[in-house]
């Protein structure tokens, strides 16, 4: 028995079980309301789970640390704005497998917070436990950067990130048309052009599109900021999201009865490029150097001093 227990404790399943067990036991003994309280006291516990949502794939240790600081910065910003830790945790639980697309639902693991645990949920708990190695790596990154956040002029601000830029990240003031976001500077991330998913094509039937679709404006990084659809103006990023395009840095080409959208990069292009940061980590850059490269106007601070 002791031998089995030692083997189990050293396995990858022990850590996520320890994380989940307080929720499960509290629900069974006291109900879901008490379980929600467990997510509130320690924000650092939430960072590894946030990383489960924000990072898809394998990343270098220093790149994971950089993302941990970004995750923590945005978490504290949301809490400072009045959002409840329990609600954020519920959102994360639904997205942790990357399968939940409805932010208004609790997601695959919402039964933990809803107090509806049953034998049928064992498979979902098992799926969570299979992510043990990644969860441990994320915890290591959170521990190594504990308390560190990015600030601008001593204040918590939006710290955006995306998978792959088009070669340059975008300027915040240009994207939001607001000088409040001028701290988000456009920086070189040319290593992104070597990413396997740098170029993506999406084909849309011409019958599903306006008769005349014209790109009108691009920002300094090349992303479409405005286009017209039969004379009506559309915002570039909103169009990208609505059409499920990889990025707003796209060109259009008529191919038979369809229109081909050729996109460069993945995501909105603002802030931290995860691919670019990972390449910097491979070349020996520390997490501090990575964050300085992508957020030159921001400073690292301990959250206790903000």
PDB file of C-alpha atoms in Angstrom:
ATOM      1  CA  UNK A   1       0.000   0.000   0.000  1.00  0.00           C
ATOM      2  CA  UNK A   2       2.775   2.423   0.908  1.00  0.00           C
ATOM      3  CA  UNK A   3       4.626   1.582  -2.297  1.00  0.00           C
ATOM      4  CA  UNK A   4       1.504   2.320  -4.355  1.00  0.00           C
ATOM      5  CA  UNK A   5       0.932   5.596  -2.525  1.00  0.00           C
ATOM      6  CA  UNK A   6       4.510   6.766  -3.092  1.00  0.00           C
ATOM      7  CA  UNK A   7       4.205   5.898  -6.772  1.00  0.00           C
ATOM      8  CA  UNK A   8       0.926   7.796  -7.048  1.00  0.00           C
ATOM      9  CA  UNK A   9       2.334  10.867  -5.289  1.00  0.00           C
ATOM     10  CA  UNK A  10       5.258  10.956  -7.697  1.00  0.00           C
ATOM     11  CA  UNK A  11       3.018  10.559 -10.723  1.00  0.00           C
ATOM     12  CA  UNK A  12       1.672  13.432 -12.778  1.00  0.00           C
ATOM     13  CA  UNK A  13      -1.887  12.908 -11.547  1.00  0.00           C
ATOM     14  CA  UNK A  14      -1.283  13.874  -7.913  1.00  0.00           C
ATOM     15  CA  UNK A  15      -0.997  17.644  -8.452  1.00  0.00           C
ATOM     16  CA  UNK A  16      -4.276  18.294 -10.314  1.00  0.00           C
ATOM     17  CA  UNK A  17      -6.091  15.950  -7.932  1.00  0.00           C
ATOM     18  CA  UNK A  18      -4.852  18.076  -5.027  1.00  0.00           C
ATOM     19  CA  UNK A  19      -6.071  21.199  -6.840  1.00  0.00           C
ATOM     20  CA  UNK A  20      -9.496  19.731  -7.543  1.00  0.00           C
ATOM     21  CA  UNK A  21     -10.081  17.919  -4.257  1.00  0.00           C
ATOM     22  CA  UNK A  22     -10.923  21.021  -2.127  1.00  0.00           C
ATOM     23  CA  UNK A  23     -13.692  21.924  -4.591  1.00  0.00           C
ATOM     24  CA  UNK A  24     -15.097  18.406  -4.726  1.00  0.00           C
ATOM     25  CA  UNK A  25     -15.025  17.861  -0.948  1.00  0.00           C
ATOM     26  CA  UNK A  26     -16.464  21.284  -0.144  1.00  0.00           C
ATOM     27  CA  UNK A  27     -19.315  20.761  -2.593  1.00  0.00           C
ATOM     28  CA  UNK A  28     -20.162  17.363  -1.124  1.00  0.00           C
ATOM     29  CA  UNK A  29     -20.021  18.618   2.477  1.00  0.00           C
ATOM     30  CA  UNK A  30     -21.193  22.248   2.304  1.00  0.00           C
ATOM     31  CA  UNK A  31     -22.573  22.970  -1.170  1.00  0.00           C
ATOM     32  CA  UNK A  32     -21.417  25.038  -4.125  1.00  0.00           C
ATOM     33  CA  UNK A  33     -21.482  28.440  -2.422  1.00  0.00           C
ATOM     34  CA  UNK A  34     -18.573  27.494  -0.167  1.00  0.00           C
ATOM     35  CA  UNK A  35     -16.682  26.085  -3.157  1.00  0.00           C
ATOM     36  CA  UNK A  36     -16.851  29.455  -4.875  1.00  0.00           C
ATOM     37  CA  UNK A  37     -15.213  31.028  -1.852  1.00  0.00           C
ATOM     38  CA  UNK A  38     -12.158  28.801  -2.343  1.00  0.00           C
ATOM     39  CA  UNK A  39     -11.271  30.597  -5.563  1.00  0.00           C
ATOM     40  CA  UNK A  40     -11.170  34.026  -3.980  1.00  0.00           C
ATOM     41  CA  UNK A  41      -8.319  34.255  -1.436  1.00  0.00           C
ATOM     42  CA  UNK A  42      -5.170  33.473  -3.432  1.00  0.00           C
ATOM     43  CA  UNK A  43      -4.871  34.928  -6.912  1.00  0.00           C
ATOM     44  CA  UNK A  44      -1.542  33.163  -7.458  1.00  0.00           C
ATOM     45  CA  UNK A  45      -3.371  29.812  -7.462  1.00  0.00           C
ATOM     46  CA  UNK A  46      -5.342  31.015 -10.490  1.00  0.00           C
ATOM     47  CA  UNK A  47      -2.317  31.883 -12.635  1.00  0.00           C
ATOM     48  CA  UNK A  48      -1.365  28.285 -13.629  1.00  0.00           C
ATOM     49  CA  UNK A  49      -4.965  27.643 -14.657  1.00  0.00           C
ATOM     50  CA  UNK A  50      -5.067  30.851 -16.686  1.00  0.00           C
ATOM     51  CA  UNK A  51      -1.962  29.655 -18.501  1.00  0.00           C
ATOM     52  CA  UNK A  52      -3.794  26.449 -19.418  1.00  0.00           C
ATOM     53  CA  UNK A  53      -6.210  28.607 -21.402  1.00  0.00           C
ATOM     54  CA  UNK A  54      -3.767  31.137 -22.793  1.00  0.00           C
ATOM     55  CA  UNK A  55      -0.982  28.863 -24.053  1.00  0.00           C
ATOM     56  CA  UNK A  56      -1.729  26.237 -26.684  1.00  0.00           C
ATOM     57  CA  UNK A  57       1.161  23.913 -27.453  1.00  0.00           C
ATOM     58  CA  UNK A  58       4.691  23.562 -26.143  1.00  0.00           C
ATOM     59  CA  UNK A  59       6.636  26.651 -25.055  1.00  0.00           C
ATOM     60  CA  UNK A  60      10.063  27.343 -23.635  1.00  0.00           C
ATOM     61  CA  UNK A  61      10.265  27.910 -19.890  1.00  0.00           C
ATOM     62  CA  UNK A  62      11.101  31.630 -20.171  1.00  0.00           C
ATOM     63  CA  UNK A  63       8.225  32.200 -22.594  1.00  0.00           C
ATOM     64  CA  UNK A  64       5.820  30.550 -20.147  1.00  0.00           C
ATOM     65  CA  UNK A  65       7.135  32.822 -17.394  1.00  0.00           C
ATOM     66  CA  UNK A  66       6.519  35.871 -19.595  1.00  0.00           C
ATOM     67  CA  UNK A  67       2.945  34.730 -20.213  1.00  0.00           C
ATOM     68  CA  UNK A  68       2.504  34.126 -16.477  1.00  0.00           C
ATOM     69  CA  UNK A  69       3.298  37.789 -15.792  1.00  0.00           C
ATOM     70  CA  UNK A  70       0.825  38.820 -18.499  1.00  0.00           C
ATOM     71  CA  UNK A  71      -1.857  36.525 -17.059  1.00  0.00           C
ATOM     72  CA  UNK A  72      -1.284  37.870 -13.547  1.00  0.00           C
ATOM     73  CA  UNK A  73      -1.323  41.483 -14.731  1.00  0.00           C
ATOM     74  CA  UNK A  74      -4.660  41.070 -16.501  1.00  0.00           C
ATOM     75  CA  UNK A  75      -6.114  39.101 -13.581  1.00  0.00           C
ATOM     76  CA  UNK A  76      -5.316  41.837 -11.048  1.00  0.00           C
ATOM     77  CA  UNK A  77      -6.565  44.496 -13.479  1.00  0.00           C
ATOM     78  CA  UNK A  78      -9.908  42.704 -13.770  1.00  0.00           C
ATOM     79  CA  UNK A  79     -10.163  42.280 -10.003  1.00  0.00           C
ATOM     80  CA  UNK A  80      -9.348  45.957  -9.497  1.00  0.00           C
ATOM     81  CA  UNK A  81     -12.152  46.798 -11.938  1.00  0.00           C
ATOM     82  CA  UNK A  82     -14.635  44.980  -9.700  1.00  0.00           C
ATOM     83  CA  UNK A  83     -14.881  41.545 -11.294  1.00  0.00           C
ATOM     84  CA  UNK A  84     -15.328  38.646  -8.891  1.00  0.00           C
ATOM     85  CA  UNK A  85     -12.574  36.034  -8.593  1.00  0.00           C
ATOM     86  CA  UNK A  86     -15.184  33.267  -8.518  1.00  0.00           C
ATOM     87  CA  UNK A  87     -16.643  34.405 -11.827  1.00  0.00           C
ATOM     88  CA  UNK A  88     -13.210  34.557 -13.439  1.00  0.00           C
ATOM     89  CA  UNK A  89     -12.449  31.086 -12.093  1.00  0.00           C
ATOM     90  CA  UNK A  90     -15.709  29.757 -13.503  1.00  0.00           C
ATOM     91  CA  UNK A  91     -14.814  31.213 -16.896  1.00  0.00           C
ATOM     92  CA  UNK A  92     -11.381  29.586 -16.752  1.00  0.00           C
ATOM     93  CA  UNK A  93     -12.812  26.213 -15.767  1.00  0.00           C
ATOM     94  CA  UNK A  94     -14.914  26.265 -18.930  1.00  0.00           C
ATOM     95  CA  UNK A  95     -12.047  27.157 -21.212  1.00  0.00           C
ATOM     96  CA  UNK A  96      -9.259  25.059 -19.735  1.00  0.00           C
ATOM     97  CA  UNK A  97      -9.640  22.380 -22.430  1.00  0.00           C
ATOM     98  CA  UNK A  98     -10.026  24.923 -25.211  1.00  0.00           C
ATOM     99  CA  UNK A  99     -13.425  23.506 -26.164  1.00  0.00           C
ATOM    100  CA  UNK A 100     -15.786  26.013 -24.591  1.00  0.00           C
ATOM    101  CA  UNK A 101     -16.683  28.942 -26.827  1.00  0.00           C
ATOM    102  CA  UNK A 102     -19.526  30.394 -24.776  1.00  0.00           C
ATOM    103  CA  UNK A 103     -18.184  32.808 -22.167  1.00  0.00           C
ATOM    104  CA  UNK A 104     -21.625  32.924 -20.561  1.00  0.00           C
ATOM    105  CA  UNK A 105     -21.594  29.216 -19.721  1.00  0.00           C
ATOM    106  CA  UNK A 106     -19.565  27.530 -17.032  1.00  0.00           C
ATOM    107  CA  UNK A 107     -17.939  25.181 -19.532  1.00  0.00           C
ATOM    108  CA  UNK A 108     -16.928  21.563 -19.209  1.00  0.00           C
ATOM    109  CA  UNK A 109     -15.844  21.852 -15.576  1.00  0.00           C
ATOM    110  CA  UNK A 110     -18.686  24.077 -14.396  1.00  0.00           C
ATOM    111  CA  UNK A 111     -20.169  21.108 -12.513  1.00  0.00           C
ATOM    112  CA  UNK A 112     -17.359  21.576  -9.959  1.00  0.00           C
ATOM    113  CA  UNK A 113     -18.566  25.101  -9.209  1.00  0.00           C
ATOM    114  CA  UNK A 114     -22.269  24.341  -9.708  1.00  0.00           C
ATOM    115  CA  UNK A 115     -22.331  21.568  -7.124  1.00  0.00           C
ATOM    116  CA  UNK A 116     -23.683  18.937  -9.545  1.00  0.00           C
ATOM    117  CA  UNK A 117     -20.878  16.369  -9.229  1.00  0.00           C
ATOM    118  CA  UNK A 118     -21.904  12.881 -10.353  1.00  0.00           C
ATOM    119  CA  UNK A 119     -20.187   9.676 -11.535  1.00  0.00           C
ATOM    120  CA  UNK A 120     -20.729  10.858 -15.089  1.00  0.00           C
ATOM    121  CA  UNK A 121     -18.258  13.689 -14.496  1.00  0.00           C
ATOM    122  CA  UNK A 122     -15.352  11.380 -13.705  1.00  0.00           C
ATOM    123  CA  UNK A 123     -14.217  11.423 -17.339  1.00  0.00           C
ATOM    124  CA  UNK A 124     -13.955  15.223 -17.267  1.00  0.00           C
ATOM    125  CA  UNK A 125     -11.948  15.120 -14.036  1.00  0.00           C
ATOM    126  CA  UNK A 126      -9.717  12.515 -15.666  1.00  0.00           C
ATOM    127  CA  UNK A 127      -9.174  14.807 -18.690  1.00  0.00           C
ATOM    128  CA  UNK A 128      -8.124  17.567 -16.313  1.00  0.00           C
ATOM    129  CA  UNK A 129      -5.716  15.226 -14.540  1.00  0.00           C
ATOM    130  CA  UNK A 130      -4.105  14.196 -17.835  1.00  0.00           C
ATOM    131  CA  UNK A 131      -2.862  17.768 -18.151  1.00  0.00           C
ATOM    132  CA  UNK A 132      -0.775  17.335 -15.013  1.00  0.00           C
ATOM    133  CA  UNK A 133       2.622  17.894 -16.619  1.00  0.00           C
ATOM    134  CA  UNK A 134       1.522  21.144 -18.228  1.00  0.00           C
ATOM    135  CA  UNK A 135      -0.137  22.286 -15.018  1.00  0.00           C
ATOM    136  CA  UNK A 136       3.082  21.641 -13.098  1.00  0.00           C
ATOM    137  CA  UNK A 137       5.131  23.599 -15.670  1.00  0.00           C
ATOM    138  CA  UNK A 138       2.666  26.464 -15.396  1.00  0.00           C
ATOM    139  CA  UNK A 139       2.874  26.388 -11.603  1.00  0.00           C
ATOM    140  CA  UNK A 140       6.669  26.526 -11.799  1.00  0.00           C
ATOM    141  CA  UNK A 141       6.440  29.579 -14.067  1.00  0.00           C
ATOM    142  CA  UNK A 142       3.943  31.259 -11.735  1.00  0.00           C
ATOM    143  CA  UNK A 143       6.148  30.560  -8.713  1.00  0.00           C
ATOM    144  CA  UNK A 144       9.265  31.887 -10.477  1.00  0.00           C
ATOM    145  CA  UNK A 145       7.516  35.188 -11.274  1.00  0.00           C
ATOM    146  CA  UNK A 146       5.353  35.383  -8.146  1.00  0.00           C
ATOM    147  CA  UNK A 147       3.776  38.795  -7.635  1.00  0.00           C
ATOM    148  CA  UNK A 148       5.280  40.337 -10.780  1.00  0.00           C
ATOM    149  CA  UNK A 149       2.966  42.453 -12.951  1.00  0.00           C
ATOM    150  CA  UNK A 150       3.363  44.901 -15.818  1.00  0.00           C
ATOM    151  CA  UNK A 151       2.323  48.501 -15.191  1.00  0.00           C
ATOM    152  CA  UNK A 152       2.312  51.807 -17.032  1.00  0.00           C
ATOM    153  CA  UNK A 153       3.002  54.905 -14.943  1.00  0.00           C
ATOM    154  CA  UNK A 154       2.383  52.802 -11.849  1.00  0.00           C
ATOM    155  CA  UNK A 155      -1.060  51.583 -12.932  1.00  0.00           C
ATOM    156  CA  UNK A 156      -2.380  48.211 -14.071  1.00  0.00           C
ATOM    157  CA  UNK A 157      -3.338  48.303 -17.740  1.00  0.00           C
ATOM    158  CA  UNK A 158      -4.567  45.959 -20.445  1.00  0.00           C
ATOM    159  CA  UNK A 159      -1.694  43.642 -21.441  1.00  0.00           C
ATOM    160  CA  UNK A 160      -2.756  41.914 -24.673  1.00  0.00           C
ATOM    161  CA  UNK A 161      -1.204  38.878 -26.315  1.00  0.00           C
ATOM    162  CA  UNK A 162      -1.692  36.833 -29.488  1.00  0.00           C
ATOM    163  CA  UNK A 163      -0.278  33.734 -31.126  1.00  0.00           C
ATOM    164  CA  UNK A 164       1.649  35.091 -34.127  1.00  0.00           C
ATOM    165  CA  UNK A 165       2.106  38.650 -35.421  1.00  0.00           C
ATOM    166  CA  UNK A 166       2.412  39.555 -39.081  1.00  0.00           C
ATOM    167  CA  UNK A 167       6.030  40.553 -38.464  1.00  0.00           C
ATOM    168  CA  UNK A 168       5.303  43.734 -36.508  1.00  0.00           C
ATOM    169  CA  UNK A 169       3.022  44.021 -33.500  1.00  0.00           C
ATOM    170  CA  UNK A 170       0.376  46.728 -33.630  1.00  0.00           C
ATOM    171  CA  UNK A 171       0.241  50.180 -32.082  1.00  0.00           C
ATOM    172  CA  UNK A 172      -2.411  50.462 -29.365  1.00  0.00           C
ATOM    173  CA  UNK A 173      -3.412  54.042 -30.125  1.00  0.00           C
ATOM    174  CA  UNK A 174      -3.976  53.122 -33.784  1.00  0.00           C
ATOM    175  CA  UNK A 175      -6.045  50.043 -32.984  1.00  0.00           C
ATOM    176  CA  UNK A 176      -8.280  51.616 -30.327  1.00  0.00           C
ATOM    177  CA  UNK A 177      -8.216  55.151 -31.781  1.00  0.00           C
ATOM    178  CA  UNK A 178      -7.425  56.298 -28.261  1.00  0.00           C
ATOM    179  CA  UNK A 179      -4.209  57.729 -26.792  1.00  0.00           C
ATOM    180  CA  UNK A 180      -4.967  55.888 -23.548  1.00  0.00           C
ATOM    181  CA  UNK A 181      -3.432  52.829 -25.227  1.00  0.00           C
ATOM    182  CA  UNK A 182      -0.352  54.572 -26.556  1.00  0.00           C
ATOM    183  CA  UNK A 183       1.771  52.544 -24.106  1.00  0.00           C
ATOM    184  CA  UNK A 184       1.262  49.576 -26.477  1.00  0.00           C
ATOM    185  CA  UNK A 185       3.970  50.271 -29.039  1.00  0.00           C
ATOM    186  CA  UNK A 186       4.454  48.566 -32.383  1.00  0.00           C
ATOM    187  CA  UNK A 187       7.645  46.490 -32.198  1.00  0.00           C
ATOM    188  CA  UNK A 188       9.556  44.225 -34.531  1.00  0.00           C
ATOM    189  CA  UNK A 189       8.666  40.534 -34.340  1.00  0.00           C
ATOM    190  CA  UNK A 190      10.022  39.433 -37.706  1.00  0.00           C
ATOM    191  CA  UNK A 191      10.833  35.952 -36.376  1.00  0.00           C
ATOM    192  CA  UNK A 192       7.093  35.287 -36.587  1.00  0.00           C
ATOM    193  CA  UNK A 193       7.394  35.065 -40.354  1.00  0.00           C
ATOM    194  CA  UNK A 194       9.106  31.696 -39.896  1.00  0.00           C
ATOM    195  CA  UNK A 195       6.161  30.240 -37.949  1.00  0.00           C
ATOM    196  CA  UNK A 196       4.555  27.173 -39.594  1.00  0.00           C
ATOM    197  CA  UNK A 197       1.113  28.821 -39.309  1.00  0.00           C
ATOM    198  CA  UNK A 198       2.244  32.280 -40.391  1.00  0.00           C
ATOM    199  CA  UNK A 199       0.126  32.226 -43.569  1.00  0.00           C
ATOM    200  CA  UNK A 200      -3.474  30.993 -43.466  1.00  0.00           C
ATOM    201  CA  UNK A 201      -6.122  30.849 -46.168  1.00  0.00           C
ATOM    202  CA  UNK A 202      -9.872  30.986 -45.648  1.00  0.00           C
ATOM    203  CA  UNK A 203     -12.276  30.469 -48.552  1.00  0.00           C
ATOM    204  CA  UNK A 204     -15.743  31.996 -48.365  1.00  0.00           C
ATOM    205  CA  UNK A 205     -18.469  31.509 -50.935  1.00  0.00           C
ATOM    206  CA  UNK A 206     -19.024  34.704 -52.913  1.00  0.00           C
ATOM    207  CA  UNK A 207     -22.768  34.303 -52.371  1.00  0.00           C
ATOM    208  CA  UNK A 208     -22.214  34.804 -48.629  1.00  0.00           C
ATOM    209  CA  UNK A 209     -20.344  38.093 -49.094  1.00  0.00           C
ATOM    210  CA  UNK A 210     -21.374  41.584 -50.182  1.00  0.00           C
ATOM    211  CA  UNK A 211     -21.190  42.194 -53.915  1.00  0.00           C
ATOM    212  CA  UNK A 212     -18.447  44.783 -53.401  1.00  0.00           C
ATOM    213  CA  UNK A 213     -15.983  44.375 -50.544  1.00  0.00           C
ATOM    214  CA  UNK A 214     -13.126  46.896 -50.536  1.00  0.00           C
ATOM    215  CA  UNK A 215     -10.212  47.338 -48.118  1.00  0.00           C
ATOM    216  CA  UNK A 216      -9.945  51.052 -47.310  1.00  0.00           C
ATOM    217  CA  UNK A 217      -7.395  51.447 -44.518  1.00  0.00           C
ATOM    218  CA  UNK A 218      -4.511  49.578 -42.911  1.00  0.00           C
ATOM    219  CA  UNK A 219      -2.524  50.480 -39.825  1.00  0.00           C
ATOM    220  CA  UNK A 220       1.255  50.902 -39.731  1.00  0.00           C
ATOM    221  CA  UNK A 221       1.726  47.153 -39.099  1.00  0.00           C
ATOM    222  CA  UNK A 222      -0.337  46.223 -42.151  1.00  0.00           C
ATOM    223  CA  UNK A 223      -3.565  45.147 -40.465  1.00  0.00           C
ATOM    224  CA  UNK A 224      -6.878  46.147 -42.066  1.00  0.00           C
ATOM    225  CA  UNK A 225      -8.596  48.758 -39.923  1.00  0.00           C
ATOM    226  CA  UNK A 226     -11.477  49.678 -42.234  1.00  0.00           C
ATOM    227  CA  UNK A 227     -13.252  48.267 -45.280  1.00  0.00           C
ATOM    228  CA  UNK A 228     -16.536  48.878 -47.073  1.00  0.00           C
ATOM    229  CA  UNK A 229     -19.248  46.355 -47.856  1.00  0.00           C
ATOM    230  CA  UNK A 230     -21.487  47.665 -50.613  1.00  0.00           C
ATOM    231  CA  UNK A 231     -20.622  51.156 -49.453  1.00  0.00           C
ATOM    232  CA  UNK A 232     -21.125  50.546 -45.717  1.00  0.00           C
ATOM    233  CA  UNK A 233     -18.051  50.988 -43.518  1.00  0.00           C
ATOM    234  CA  UNK A 234     -16.853  48.089 -41.382  1.00  0.00           C
ATOM    235  CA  UNK A 235     -14.182  47.910 -38.678  1.00  0.00           C
ATOM    236  CA  UNK A 236     -11.335  45.578 -39.646  1.00  0.00           C
ATOM    237  CA  UNK A 237     -10.956  43.573 -36.436  1.00  0.00           C
ATOM    238  CA  UNK A 238     -14.705  43.106 -36.070  1.00  0.00           C
ATOM    239  CA  UNK A 239     -14.873  41.846 -39.664  1.00  0.00           C
ATOM    240  CA  UNK A 240     -11.991  39.456 -38.972  1.00  0.00           C
ATOM    241  CA  UNK A 241     -13.713  37.996 -35.934  1.00  0.00           C
ATOM    242  CA  UNK A 242     -17.078  37.733 -37.690  1.00  0.00           C
ATOM    243  CA  UNK A 243     -15.553  35.898 -40.649  1.00  0.00           C
ATOM    244  CA  UNK A 244     -13.348  33.713 -38.397  1.00  0.00           C
ATOM    245  CA  UNK A 245     -10.182  34.837 -40.171  1.00  0.00           C
ATOM    246  CA  UNK A 246      -6.785  34.103 -38.645  1.00  0.00           C
ATOM    247  CA  UNK A 247      -5.847  37.806 -38.537  1.00  0.00           C
ATOM    248  CA  UNK A 248      -6.863  41.213 -39.856  1.00  0.00           C
ATOM    249  CA  UNK A 249      -3.699  41.437 -41.948  1.00  0.00           C
ATOM    250  CA  UNK A 250      -5.375  39.923 -44.978  1.00  0.00           C
ATOM    251  CA  UNK A 251      -5.703  40.282 -48.737  1.00  0.00           C
ATOM    252  CA  UNK A 252      -8.606  39.108 -50.902  1.00  0.00           C
ATOM    253  CA  UNK A 253      -8.643  37.197 -54.165  1.00  0.00           C
ATOM    254  CA  UNK A 254     -11.563  35.886 -56.232  1.00  0.00           C
ATOM    255  CA  UNK A 255     -11.114  32.154 -56.862  1.00  0.00           C
ATOM    256  CA  UNK A 256     -13.961  30.677 -58.901  1.00  0.00           C
ATOM    257  CA  UNK A 257     -17.178  31.092 -56.918  1.00  0.00           C
ATOM    258  CA  UNK A 258     -15.318  31.885 -53.729  1.00  0.00           C
ATOM    259  CA  UNK A 259     -13.196  34.637 -52.218  1.00  0.00           C
ATOM    260  CA  UNK A 260      -9.866  33.671 -50.733  1.00  0.00           C
ATOM    261  CA  UNK A 261      -8.743  35.583 -47.641  1.00  0.00           C
ATOM    262  CA  UNK A 262      -4.980  35.222 -47.281  1.00  0.00           C
ATOM    263  CA  UNK A 263      -4.005  36.109 -43.704  1.00  0.00           C
ATOM    264  CA  UNK A 264      -0.613  36.769 -42.146  1.00  0.00           C
ATOM    265  CA  UNK A 265      -0.191  35.851 -38.488  1.00  0.00           C
ATOM    266  CA  UNK A 266      -2.741  34.609 -35.950  1.00  0.00           C
ATOM    267  CA  UNK A 267      -4.746  36.790 -33.600  1.00  0.00           C
ATOM    268  CA  UNK A 268      -5.252  40.521 -33.186  1.00  0.00           C
ATOM    269  CA  UNK A 269      -1.522  41.385 -33.338  1.00  0.00           C
ATOM    270  CA  UNK A 270      -1.457  43.550 -30.201  1.00  0.00           C
ATOM    271  CA  UNK A 271       1.152  43.220 -27.479  1.00  0.00           C
ATOM    272  CA  UNK A 272       2.960  39.956 -26.854  1.00  0.00           C
ATOM    273  CA  UNK A 273       3.522  37.569 -29.746  1.00  0.00           C
ATOM    274  CA  UNK A 274       3.669  34.125 -28.151  1.00  0.00           C
ATOM    275  CA  UNK A 275       5.565  32.662 -31.096  1.00  0.00           C
ATOM    276  CA  UNK A 276       8.022  35.554 -31.171  1.00  0.00           C
ATOM    277  CA  UNK A 277       8.560  35.416 -27.429  1.00  0.00           C
ATOM    278  CA  UNK A 278       9.149  31.679 -27.611  1.00  0.00           C
ATOM    279  CA  UNK A 279      11.776  32.171 -30.317  1.00  0.00           C
ATOM    280  CA  UNK A 280      13.506  34.753 -28.117  1.00  0.00           C
ATOM    281  CA  UNK A 281      13.494  32.212 -25.274  1.00  0.00           C
ATOM    282  CA  UNK A 282      15.072  29.607 -27.542  1.00  0.00           C
ATOM    283  CA  UNK A 283      17.857  32.095 -28.276  1.00  0.00           C
ATOM    284  CA  UNK A 284      18.552  32.576 -24.565  1.00  0.00           C
ATOM    285  CA  UNK A 285      16.440  35.605 -23.625  1.00  0.00           C
ATOM    286  CA  UNK A 286      15.018  35.741 -20.106  1.00  0.00           C
ATOM    287  CA  UNK A 287      11.364  36.394 -19.384  1.00  0.00           C
ATOM    288  CA  UNK A 288      12.252  39.931 -18.302  1.00  0.00           C
ATOM    289  CA  UNK A 289      14.021  40.593 -21.635  1.00  0.00           C
ATOM    290  CA  UNK A 290      11.095  39.136 -23.578  1.00  0.00           C
ATOM    291  CA  UNK A 291       8.588  41.393 -21.837  1.00  0.00           C
ATOM    292  CA  UNK A 292      10.838  44.440 -22.260  1.00  0.00           C
ATOM    293  CA  UNK A 293      11.027  43.748 -26.010  1.00  0.00           C
ATOM    294  CA  UNK A 294       7.253  43.572 -26.457  1.00  0.00           C
ATOM    295  CA  UNK A 295       6.221  46.181 -23.870  1.00  0.00           C
ATOM    296  CA  UNK A 296       9.018  48.791 -23.943  1.00  0.00           C
ATOM    297  CA  UNK A 297       6.831  51.448 -22.281  1.00  0.00           C
ATOM    298  CA  UNK A 298       5.738  49.251 -19.379  1.00  0.00           C
ATOM    299  CA  UNK A 299       7.559  48.369 -16.154  1.00  0.00           C
ATOM    300  CA  UNK A 300       7.749  45.287 -13.976  1.00  0.00           C
ATOM    301  CA  UNK A 301       6.519  45.777 -10.422  1.00  0.00           C
ATOM    302  CA  UNK A 302       5.501  43.618  -7.524  1.00  0.00           C
ATOM    303  CA  UNK A 303       1.757  43.734  -7.131  1.00  0.00           C
ATOM    304  CA  UNK A 304       2.170  44.720  -3.483  1.00  0.00           C
ATOM    305  CA  UNK A 305       3.761  47.998  -4.559  1.00  0.00           C
ATOM    306  CA  UNK A 306       1.089  48.934  -7.120  1.00  0.00           C
TER     307      UNK A 306
END
